[in-house]
Structure formats: C-alpha cells, structure tokens
Coordinates of C-alpha atoms in Angstrom, one line a residue:
Chain K
M274 CA 19.7 10.2 5.5
S275 CA 15.9 8.5 5.7
K276 CA 14.2 8.7 9.0
K277 CA 13.4 6.1 11.7
T278 CA 10.1 5.8 13.9
A279 CA 10.7 5.1 17.5
L280 CA 9.7 1.5 16.8
Y281 CA 12.7 0.8 14.2
D282 CA 14.3 -1.7 16.6
Q283 CA 10.7 -3.7 17.3
H284 CA 10.7 -4.4 13.5
I285 CA 13.9 -5.3 13.0
K286 CA 13.2 -8.1 15.8
S287 CA 10.2 -9.2 14.1
K288 CA 12.5 -9.5 11.2
A289 CA 11.3 -6.8 8.9
L290 CA 12.5 -5.9 5.8
M291 CA 12.8 -2.1 5.8
V292 CA 12.4 -0.1 2.6
D293 CA 12.3 3.7 2.1
F294 CA 8.8 5.6 1.9
S295 CA 8.3 8.8 1.6
G296 CA 12.2 9.3 3.6
W297 CA 11.3 6.9 6.3
Q298 CA 13.1 3.5 7.0
M299 CA 9.6 1.4 7.0
P300 CA 8.5 -2.1 7.5
L301 CA 7.6 -3.4 3.7
H302 CA 6.7 -6.6 5.6
Y303 CA 8.0 -9.0 8.1
G304 CA 8.0 -12.5 6.1
S305 CA 4.6 -12.3 3.7
Q306 CA 2.7 -9.6 3.3
I307 CA -0.2 -11.8 1.9
Q308 CA -0.6 -13.4 5.0
E309 CA -0.3 -10.2 7.2
H310 CA -3.2 -9.3 4.5
H311 CA -5.2 -12.3 5.5
A312 CA -4.3 -11.7 9.6
V313 CA -6.2 -8.2 9.0
R314 CA -9.0 -9.5 7.4
N315 CA -9.8 -12.8 9.4
S316 CA -8.2 -12.3 12.8
V317 CA -6.4 -8.8 13.7
G318 CA -2.7 -7.1 12.8
L319 CA -0.4 -4.5 13.8
F320 CA 0.9 -1.4 11.9
D321 CA 3.0 1.5 12.9
V322 CA 2.5 4.2 10.6
S323 CA 3.9 6.7 13.0
H324 CA 5.8 8.1 10.5
M325 CA 2.9 10.0 9.3
G326 CA 2.3 13.4 11.1
V327 CA 0.1 14.8 13.8
V328 CA -0.2 18.4 13.7
E329 CA -1.6 20.0 17.3
I330 CA -4.0 23.3 16.5
I331 CA -4.5 25.0 19.7
G332 CA -6.4 28.8 19.8
K333 CA -9.6 30.5 20.0
E334 CA -10.0 30.7 16.2
T335 CA -9.5 26.8 15.6
V336 CA -12.8 25.9 14.3
N337 CA -12.8 29.5 11.6
Y338 CA -9.9 28.2 10.7
L339 CA -10.3 24.7 10.0
R340 CA -13.8 25.8 8.3
H341 CA -11.4 28.2 6.3
M342 CA -8.8 25.0 5.3
L343 CA -10.9 21.9 5.3
A344 CA -13.0 20.9 2.3
N345 CA -15.2 19.1 5.0
D346 CA -16.8 21.3 7.6
V347 CA -15.6 20.5 10.8
V348 CA -18.8 21.9 12.5
K349 CA -20.4 18.4 12.6
L350 CA -18.2 17.8 15.0
K351 CA -20.4 18.3 17.9
N352 CA -18.4 16.7 20.6
T353 CA -15.3 16.3 22.1
G354 CA -14.2 12.7 20.7
D355 CA -15.2 13.4 17.2
A356 CA -13.2 13.0 14.1
L357 CA -13.9 13.5 10.2
Y358 CA -11.7 12.8 7.2
S359 CA -11.4 15.3 4.8
C360 CA -9.1 17.0 2.0
L361 CA -7.0 19.8 2.3
L362 CA -7.5 21.8 -1.0
N363 CA -5.3 24.5 -2.8
E364 CA -7.5 27.4 -4.6
K365 CA -7.5 25.3 -7.5
G366 CA -9.4 22.8 -5.7
G367 CA -6.5 21.0 -6.4
V368 CA -5.8 18.1 -3.7
I369 CA -2.6 18.8 -1.2
D370 CA -3.4 16.0 1.3
D371 CA -6.6 14.1 2.9
L372 CA -6.4 13.8 6.4
I373 CA -8.3 13.0 9.6
A374 CA -9.4 16.4 12.1
Y375 CA -10.0 15.6 15.7
R376 CA -11.7 17.4 18.2
F377 CA -10.5 17.5 21.6
S378 CA -12.3 21.3 22.1
D379 CA -13.5 23.9 20.8
D380 CA -9.8 25.9 20.6
N381 CA -7.7 22.3 20.2
F382 CA -7.8 20.2 17.4
R383 CA -5.2 17.6 16.1
L384 CA -4.9 16.8 12.2
V385 CA -3.5 13.1 11.1
I386 CA -1.6 13.8 7.9
N387 CA 0.6 11.8 5.5
A388 CA 4.2 11.5 5.6
G389 CA 5.1 12.4 2.3
C390 CA 2.9 15.2 3.3
R391 CA 4.2 16.7 6.4
D392 CA 6.7 19.4 5.4
K393 CA 4.5 21.1 3.0
D394 CA 1.2 20.8 4.8
F395 CA 2.8 22.5 7.9
A396 CA 4.0 25.5 5.8
W397 CA 1.0 25.6 4.1
L398 CA -0.8 24.9 7.2
Q399 CA 1.1 27.3 8.9
K400 CA 1.2 30.5 6.3
Q401 CA -2.8 30.4 6.2
A402 CA -2.8 30.8 9.9
E403 CA -1.7 34.0 9.6
K404 CA -4.8 35.4 9.6
F405 CA -6.0 33.7 12.6
D406 CA -5.5 33.1 16.1
V407 CA -4.3 29.9 16.2
T408 CA -1.1 28.0 16.8
L409 CA 0.5 25.1 15.2
I410 CA 2.9 22.4 16.7
M411 CA 4.3 19.3 14.8
R412 CA 3.7 16.7 17.7
D413 CA 7.0 14.9 16.6
D414 CA 6.9 13.3 20.3
L415 CA 3.6 11.2 19.4
C416 CA 3.5 8.0 17.5
L417 CA 1.1 5.9 15.9
L418 CA -0.1 2.7 15.9
A419 CA -3.2 0.7 14.4
L420 CA -4.6 -2.3 15.3
Q421 CA -7.0 -3.4 12.8
G422 CA -9.2 -6.5 12.4
P423 CA -12.3 -8.1 13.4
N424 CA -10.7 -8.9 16.7
A425 CA -9.1 -5.7 17.4
I426 CA -11.9 -4.4 19.5
V427 CA -11.8 -7.7 22.1
M428 CA -7.7 -7.6 22.2
L429 CA -8.3 -4.1 23.5
E430 CA -9.4 -5.8 26.4
K431 CA -5.7 -7.6 27.0
I432 CA -4.0 -4.3 26.3
F433 CA -5.8 -1.8 28.1
D434 CA -7.6 -1.8 31.4
K435 CA -11.4 -3.1 31.4
N436 CA -12.4 0.5 31.9
V437 CA -11.0 1.8 29.0
S438 CA -11.1 -0.9 26.6
E439 CA -14.9 -1.1 27.2
K440 CA -15.2 3.1 26.1
I441 CA -13.5 1.8 23.5
A442 CA -15.9 -0.5 22.1
A443 CA -18.8 1.5 22.7
L444 CA -17.3 4.2 19.9
K445 CA -19.0 4.3 16.9
P446 CA -16.2 4.9 13.7
F447 CA -15.1 8.3 13.8
Q448 CA -15.0 8.6 17.5
F449 CA -11.7 9.0 19.8
Y450 CA -11.6 8.2 23.4
V451 CA -8.7 10.2 25.4
S452 CA -7.1 7.9 28.5
S453 CA -4.5 10.8 28.6
P454 CA -1.8 10.8 27.2
T455 CA -2.6 8.5 24.9
V456 CA -6.3 8.0 22.4
I457 CA -7.7 5.8 20.9
A458 CA -9.5 6.2 17.5
R459 CA -12.3 4.2 16.1
T460 CA -10.2 4.7 13.0
G461 CA -8.3 3.1 10.3
Y462 CA -7.2 2.1 6.5
T463 CA -8.3 -1.1 6.1
G464 CA -11.7 -0.8 5.8
E465 CA -11.8 -3.6 9.1
P466 CA -13.0 -2.7 12.3
G467 CA -10.3 -1.2 14.6
V468 CA -8.6 1.3 16.2
E469 CA -5.3 4.2 15.8
I470 CA -3.4 4.7 18.5
M471 CA -1.7 8.5 19.2
L472 CA 0.7 8.3 22.0
P473 CA 3.8 9.2 23.2
T474 CA 7.5 7.2 22.3
Q475 CA 7.5 5.2 25.4
Q476 CA 4.5 4.1 26.0
A477 CA 4.3 3.0 22.5
I478 CA 7.1 0.6 22.1
T479 CA 5.4 -1.0 25.1
L480 CA 2.1 -1.4 23.8
W481 CA 4.0 -2.8 20.5
E482 CA 5.5 -5.3 22.9
K483 CA 2.6 -6.6 24.3
C484 CA 1.0 -6.6 21.1
I485 CA 3.9 -9.1 20.3
E486 CA 3.3 -10.6 22.7
L487 CA 0.4 -11.7 23.1
N488 CA 0.8 -13.0 18.9
I489 CA -0.5 -10.4 17.1
Q490 CA 0.7 -9.9 13.5
P491 CA 3.0 -7.5 12.5
C492 CA 1.8 -6.3 9.4
G493 CA 4.2 -4.0 6.8
L494 CA 3.3 -1.1 4.5
G495 CA 2.9 -3.6 1.8
A496 CA -0.5 -5.4 3.2
R497 CA -1.3 -1.6 4.3
D498 CA -1.6 -0.9 0.4
T499 CA -3.8 -4.3 -0.8
L500 CA -6.4 -3.6 2.7
R501 CA -6.8 -0.3 1.5
L502 CA -7.3 -1.0 -1.9
E503 CA -9.6 -3.5 -1.4
A504 CA -11.2 -1.1 0.8
G505 CA -11.8 1.2 -2.1
L506 CA -9.5 3.6 -0.3
N507 CA -7.3 6.3 -1.8
L508 CA -4.0 6.5 -1.8
Y509 CA -2.4 10.0 -1.6
G510 CA -0.3 10.9 -4.2
A511 CA -1.6 7.7 -6.5
D512 CA -5.2 8.3 -6.5
M513 CA -5.6 12.0 -6.0
N514 CA -3.3 15.1 -6.2
Q515 CA -2.7 18.9 -7.0
E516 CA -3.5 18.3 -10.2
T517 CA -6.7 16.5 -9.5
S518 CA -9.7 18.0 -7.2
P519 CA -12.3 15.6 -4.7
L520 CA -15.0 15.9 -7.4
I521 CA -13.0 13.1 -9.7
S522 CA -11.6 11.1 -7.2
N523 CA -14.5 9.3 -5.6
L524 CA -14.1 12.0 -2.5
A525 CA -17.2 14.9 -3.2
W526 CA -18.7 13.1 -0.4
T527 CA -15.9 14.6 2.1
V528 CA -16.5 18.2 0.7
S529 CA -19.2 20.1 2.2
F530 CA -21.1 22.6 0.4
K531 CA -24.3 22.7 2.5
D532 CA -23.4 26.6 4.1
D533 CA -23.2 29.2 1.8
H534 CA -20.8 31.5 3.7
R535 CA -18.0 29.5 4.6
K536 CA -15.7 30.1 1.8
F537 CA -13.1 27.5 2.5
I538 CA -9.8 27.2 0.2
G539 CA -11.1 25.7 -3.1
R540 CA -14.6 26.1 -2.9
D541 CA -14.8 28.8 -6.3
A542 CA -12.7 26.1 -8.0
L543 CA -15.1 23.4 -7.5
E544 CA -18.1 25.1 -7.9
K545 CA -17.0 26.4 -11.4
E546 CA -16.2 22.7 -11.8
K547 CA -19.2 21.5 -10.8
Q548 CA -21.0 24.1 -13.2
A549 CA -18.4 22.9 -16.3
G550 CA -19.8 19.4 -15.7
I551 CA -17.4 16.5 -14.0
S552 CA -15.6 14.8 -16.9
Q553 CA -14.1 12.2 -14.9
Q554 CA -14.4 9.7 -12.3
L555 CA -12.4 7.4 -10.1
V556 CA -14.0 3.7 -10.6
G557 CA -12.7 0.5 -9.4
L558 CA -11.4 -2.4 -12.0
I559 CA -11.7 -6.3 -11.4
L560 CA -9.0 -8.4 -14.0
E561 CA -10.8 -11.5 -14.6
S562 CA -7.8 -13.5 -16.3
K563 CA -4.7 -13.9 -14.7
G564 CA -2.1 -11.2 -14.3
V565 CA -1.8 -7.7 -11.7
L566 CA -2.8 -4.7 -13.0
R567 CA -0.3 -1.5 -12.8
N568 CA -0.2 1.7 -11.5
H569 CA -0.2 3.9 -14.8
Q570 CA -1.2 1.6 -17.6
A571 CA -4.3 3.2 -19.9
V572 CA -7.8 2.1 -19.5
K573 CA -9.7 2.3 -22.9
I574 CA -14.0 2.3 -22.6
N575 CA -15.7 1.5 -25.8
G576 CA -17.0 4.6 -27.3
D577 CA -15.7 6.6 -24.0
G578 CA -12.3 7.4 -24.4
F579 CA -9.1 6.5 -22.4
G580 CA -8.4 6.8 -18.8
E581 CA -5.3 5.8 -16.2
I582 CA -4.9 3.4 -13.9
T583 CA -3.9 5.0 -10.5
S584 CA -3.9 2.0 -8.2
G585 CA -2.9 -1.4 -9.8
S586 CA -2.4 -4.2 -7.3
F587 CA -3.5 -7.7 -6.3
S588 CA -6.4 -9.2 -4.0
P589 CA -5.6 -11.5 -1.3
T590 CA -8.9 -11.8 -0.8
L591 CA -10.5 -12.3 -4.1
N592 CA -7.7 -13.8 -5.2
K593 CA -7.9 -11.3 -8.5
S594 CA -6.4 -7.9 -9.8
I595 CA -8.1 -5.1 -8.8
A596 CA -7.4 -1.5 -9.1
L597 CA -8.4 2.1 -9.5
A598 CA -8.6 4.1 -12.4
R599 CA -9.7 7.4 -13.5
I600 CA -11.8 7.3 -16.6
P601 CA -14.0 9.7 -18.2
I602 CA -18.0 9.4 -17.1
S603 CA -19.4 6.6 -18.6
H604 CA -21.9 4.0 -17.7
A605 CA -20.0 1.4 -19.2
T606 CA -19.4 -2.2 -17.4
N607 CA -16.7 -3.2 -19.4
A608 CA -13.3 -1.8 -20.0
M609 CA -10.0 -2.9 -21.5
V610 CA -6.6 -2.0 -19.8
E611 CA -3.0 -2.4 -21.9
R612 CA -0.5 -5.2 -20.3
R613 CA 2.7 -5.2 -22.1
G614 CA 1.3 -4.4 -25.7
E615 CA -1.7 -6.5 -24.8
W616 CA -5.5 -5.3 -24.3
L617 CA -7.1 -7.6 -21.1
N618 CA -10.7 -7.1 -20.3
V619 CA -11.7 -5.8 -16.9
K620 CA -14.7 -5.5 -15.3
I621 CA -16.0 -2.1 -13.9
V622 CA -17.1 -2.0 -10.6
K623 CA -18.3 0.6 -7.5
P624 CA -15.4 0.0 -4.5
P625 CA -15.0 -1.6 -2.0
F626 CA -13.9 -4.7 -3.6
N627 CA -14.2 -7.0 -0.5
K628 CA -17.7 -6.7 0.1
Chain S
M102 CA 21.0 -14.6 3.9
S103 CA 19.7 -15.4 1.0
D104 CA 20.6 -19.4 0.3
T105 CA 22.6 -20.4 -2.7
P106 CA 23.2 -23.7 -3.7
R107 CA 26.9 -24.7 -4.8
D108 CA 25.9 -26.9 -8.1
L109 CA 24.1 -24.3 -9.8
H110 CA 24.5 -21.9 -12.7
Y111 CA 23.7 -18.6 -12.5
T112 CA 23.0 -15.3 -14.2
E113 CA 23.7 -11.5 -13.9
S114 CA 20.0 -11.3 -14.2
H115 CA 19.0 -14.0 -11.2
E116 CA 18.4 -16.9 -13.4
W117 CA 19.4 -20.4 -11.6
V118 CA 20.2 -23.7 -14.2
R119 CA 20.3 -26.8 -13.1
I120 CA 22.2 -29.7 -15.0
E121 CA 19.9 -33.3 -15.0
N122 CA 21.0 -36.4 -16.3
D123 CA 19.7 -36.3 -19.6
D124 CA 21.4 -33.3 -20.4
T125 CA 18.6 -31.0 -20.2
V126 CA 18.3 -28.1 -18.1
L127 CA 16.1 -26.8 -15.1
V128 CA 15.4 -23.0 -15.0
G129 CA 14.3 -21.0 -12.1
V130 CA 14.4 -17.6 -10.4
T131 CA 17.0 -17.6 -7.8
D132 CA 15.8 -17.2 -3.8
H133 CA 17.6 -13.9 -4.1
A134 CA 15.3 -12.4 -6.3
Q135 CA 12.0 -14.1 -4.8
H136 CA 12.9 -12.3 -2.3
Q137 CA 13.3 -9.0 -3.6
L138 CA 10.1 -9.4 -5.1
G139 CA 7.8 -10.7 -2.1
D140 CA 4.9 -12.3 -2.7
L141 CA 4.5 -13.7 -6.1
V142 CA 0.4 -14.3 -7.4
F143 CA 1.1 -14.9 -11.3
V144 CA 3.8 -16.6 -13.2
E145 CA 3.6 -16.3 -17.2
L146 CA 4.9 -19.8 -18.4
P147 CA 6.9 -19.9 -21.7
D148 CA 4.9 -21.9 -24.4
M149 CA 6.1 -25.6 -25.0
H150 CA 8.2 -25.9 -27.7
L151 CA 9.7 -22.6 -27.9
T152 CA 13.3 -22.2 -29.3
L153 CA 15.1 -19.6 -27.1
E154 CA 18.1 -17.7 -27.4
K155 CA 20.3 -17.2 -24.8
G156 CA 19.0 -13.8 -23.2
D157 CA 15.2 -14.5 -24.8
E158 CA 12.5 -13.1 -22.3
M159 CA 10.9 -16.2 -21.5
S160 CA 8.8 -15.3 -18.9
V161 CA 7.3 -13.0 -16.8
V162 CA 6.9 -13.1 -12.6
E163 CA 4.4 -11.1 -11.1
S164 CA 5.1 -10.5 -7.4
V165 CA 1.9 -8.4 -5.9
K166 CA 4.8 -5.5 -6.0
T167 CA 6.2 -5.8 -9.3
A168 CA 6.1 -7.7 -12.7
A169 CA 9.7 -9.3 -13.5
D170 CA 11.4 -10.7 -16.5
V171 CA 13.0 -14.0 -16.6
Y172 CA 15.4 -14.5 -19.2
S173 CA 16.3 -17.3 -21.0
P174 CA 20.2 -18.5 -19.4
I175 CA 20.9 -20.9 -22.6
S176 CA 20.0 -21.3 -26.0
G177 CA 17.4 -24.1 -26.5
T178 CA 13.9 -25.7 -27.0
V179 CA 11.4 -25.3 -24.0
I180 CA 10.0 -28.8 -23.4
E181 CA 8.6 -29.0 -20.2
I182 CA 6.8 -26.1 -17.9
N183 CA 6.0 -26.4 -14.6
N184 CA 2.1 -26.2 -14.7
Q185 CA 1.9 -26.1 -11.0
L186 CA 3.0 -22.4 -11.0
S187 CA -0.4 -21.7 -12.1
E188 CA -2.2 -22.7 -9.1
Q189 CA 0.8 -21.7 -6.6
P190 CA 3.0 -19.2 -7.9
D191 CA 4.2 -19.3 -4.5
L192 CA 5.9 -22.3 -5.0
I193 CA 8.9 -19.9 -6.1
N194 CA 8.8 -18.3 -3.1
Q195 CA 8.7 -21.1 -1.0
D196 CA 10.9 -23.7 -2.5
P197 CA 12.7 -21.2 -5.3
Y198 CA 15.8 -24.4 -5.9
G199 CA 13.2 -27.1 -6.0
R200 CA 9.1 -26.9 -6.4
G201 CA 9.3 -23.7 -7.7
W202 CA 11.6 -24.6 -10.8
I203 CA 9.9 -22.6 -14.4
C204 CA 10.8 -24.6 -17.1
R205 CA 13.3 -27.4 -18.9
I206 CA 14.7 -26.8 -21.4
K207 CA 17.1 -28.7 -24.2
P208 CA 19.8 -26.8 -24.8
D209 CA 21.3 -26.4 -28.3
N210 CA 25.0 -26.3 -27.1
L211 CA 25.5 -27.1 -22.9
E212 CA 29.0 -25.8 -23.1
E213 CA 27.3 -22.3 -23.0
L214 CA 26.6 -22.4 -19.3
D215 CA 30.3 -22.5 -19.3
E216 CA 29.3 -18.6 -20.1
L217 CA 27.3 -17.9 -16.4
L218 CA 28.4 -17.3 -13.0
D219 CA 29.2 -20.3 -10.0
A220 CA 27.4 -20.0 -6.7
D221 CA 30.5 -17.5 -5.3
N222 CA 30.3 -15.1 -8.2
Y223 CA 27.0 -14.7 -8.1
E224 CA 26.7 -14.4 -4.1
K225 CA 29.8 -11.7 -5.1
I226 CA 27.3 -9.5 -7.3
I227 CA 24.2 -9.3 -4.8
S228 CA 26.3 -8.3 -2.0
E229 CA 27.3 -5.8 -4.3
E230 CA 23.5 -4.3 -5.1
H231 CA 23.0 -3.3 -1.4

C-alpha cells in the first residue's frame, strides 16, 4: 500500500496523473509536464514534496553530532536561519543520501532527506546518535511545499503578510525565516529562485488552495526531474548512491576537509580515494541530433574508455536531450552514446544546462 | 477517460488503423497510449517505401519519460509519412487519431484487418490493464 501526502485530494482535484514514487502516491503531472516545466522557468510553479522526510535533531551535542555525521561542516552555519547542502556518507565514502541541514539553534537542527531514504537514513542517524546527547524525531506531522520560478518571490506577497514576505524577499539562497509554525527557506531543486516551505498539514492544505486560486501552476515529479536535470542537480539513487563517493559525483565542493580534527564518517575513505587519484567524473552531455538519452546507456570517449549515463532525459528549455553521465577523467569535449545499437555523437559540457 | 473512435481497428500494442477510401490505411498510436507515455518529444518515422510484415517495428515514439516501439498492424508498404511529427511530435498528444497519424500503408491484404480488435474489445483490454 503506497502512502499519500496530506495534499492527495488537492492533486486529484487538479487532475493529476498519480504514480508510485518510492512508496508514495505522487503527481507525475497535471496534464503536461513540459508546460509545467516552462511555467517554472518563465513564471512560477507549485510542488508538493511532502514525501520527503524531516528529521528534527534536539540536544546539547547537536552540532558535534552533525559534524560527525555530515560530509559538509555545519560550523559554516553561523546564525539561526542558515542552511546547507550535504551528503550523508557511509564508512566507505559512499553516499547514503543527500540532504539539507537547517540550523534553528546550537541545540536544534532539522534535516530534509529523500523520500526513498527515510527509513534507512533514520536508522543510520539513530544508530550513530547513541554516542551523543541528541534526540531524533521524524516529523511526519509536517508537509513540504515548493514555490519555484522567477516570479516566486513576488508571488509570496499575495500569500503571506507583508511583514513575512518582506523578510523572505531579503533572504539570500540557503537562508530561512521562521513564522511559527511555518518555516520558509530560500532553497529548491529547479535552478530558479524560490522557496521551500515546511508547515503543518492543515496550513499546507490552506496554502496549496490559496496558490491554486492565484492560478499558480501545480507541477508534478515529471517537471521536477527535467528542471533539476537542466540545473545540473544530482538525483539520489541515479547520479550517486552508496557505491559512489561525492568525489566522482560532481559533489566534491560539498565535502569539507578544512578542519583536520573533524573525523566525519567517510573521511578516511575519501582521503584514500584522493591519494590514489580520482578516476571518474560526473559530466553533462548534450545530444545534438534528435532522440532522447536514457539512464544506463553506454558512453564511449575516444582513447579514454567507457562510462554510463546516470540521468538522461529531455530539456524543454534547450529542446534537446541532455544527460548526466559518469565517465573516466578526460579532457575530451565529445563522446558517443549507444542507443538501440547505434552510436550517437554527444557534446560533453559542464552543467548547468539552462544558462 | 481515453477516447476510442468506433470506426477504427486496434491492436493490443496500442496502434490504431483507419481504412481510407482508396483502400490504403493510416496508422497511429491510441489516445490511451499517448496518455500513458506523456508529453512526446521525438518520433522516429518509418522510411518511405519500407515493406513491413504485420508486427514489425516500424517507428519509435519517445516521451520525456520513456521510449515505445510502434508495431505495424498490417503487412504492406509505407507510402506516406507524417513529416510534421518531426517538428511537432506533440501532435500525437493533442490529436492522436487526426493530425497525430504516423504513416500511410498500402496493405498487401486488407483482410488482415479482421484479426485486429474493434473499439469495444480494445476498451476492454485497456480497462483490464488497470
């Protein structure tokens, strides 16, 4: 039996095509995922991402605990209302999940984790927490909505009080504002300006309906995937997993080695990997001819060996197929992708694709 | 709910066939199929003059989500292709039984169509898929 978010009835009302995603009944699209994609790139779109997990961490040793658990360093978060992106690693340096950590105070953080990783993450976080003075709570009472697009911030004036919307407009990316019980963060997964909003069920339904009344386009997981791919943002489970390190996943920038004394889980493995020499990289591919690149298609780089597409799809903005691929370290600017027994020419680029 | 015109023939693999006055046939994919595929972004059209056996792969339609083979519902020769789909693959989404047709085939034997499904039987098949 797959789970429903608190907004299930709202999706049905908006004529969503519902699909199973990591055990959740989620909207794939509300008619046309390409139209939804363009709405976010050109104006504004609304997403229900309540399938994602919110882990509340409370306790005196919260900062030390997270400095041990996360590859990025939460001491970078100086103030209440600062957030950062990080990987959660295993001892081998493989990625258990990617997440955003929100600092409410020295003894209170929240982590937002992927839907498909909820149980495994929580078990892992809980196991490691035994050695620290912290308490973990899975906040299943909260919903998560995302409002994304160049008009998202202006639209907030019609959704929140003037005082609140001005506070949000003044935030920089990866900062958040608390208008209790609602938390509004300048984060997202589309490559556009916008916010992600954490709030209790009833408020979430009210906010969703208000957005629909304002004619904001509801967007499903289909558009979410093409938007994140164009923005060059990794998808957990496709572009990285427990077998791949952040160093070969275009995520080296999210690993903080700065403090020599910080022995975060996975550090030893990553340092060994660096010493041995990084052999692979995650790059962007653009297909110049017609067709669509797909996950797991083989990539051939002349003289430098083979790789594989980790996320392939269609870019509505470029009107071309694009992909992320893991390939050997190479200076090549072109490669070939095997599709149905044919080798197609692709250009190797550095994401994002939509700039 | 998907649309299933009464006057067409259907296959279990979600193609439709319309007999034209000159005994040639138009072939496309059904409303149900386009709905399942989602927004189409690319159509690989069959070559002109291609000779097909019933059940041969004749075309590939690709949506953002996935690629699907289109099988020839009848044996014959491709005598016209819908080139407009190269520029506007989403015609299949907008008008699957009209402007979204894929190709015209000159059948070897029109009686082969009797083996295909009528609208009622096709509707039964798609309702059983759910």
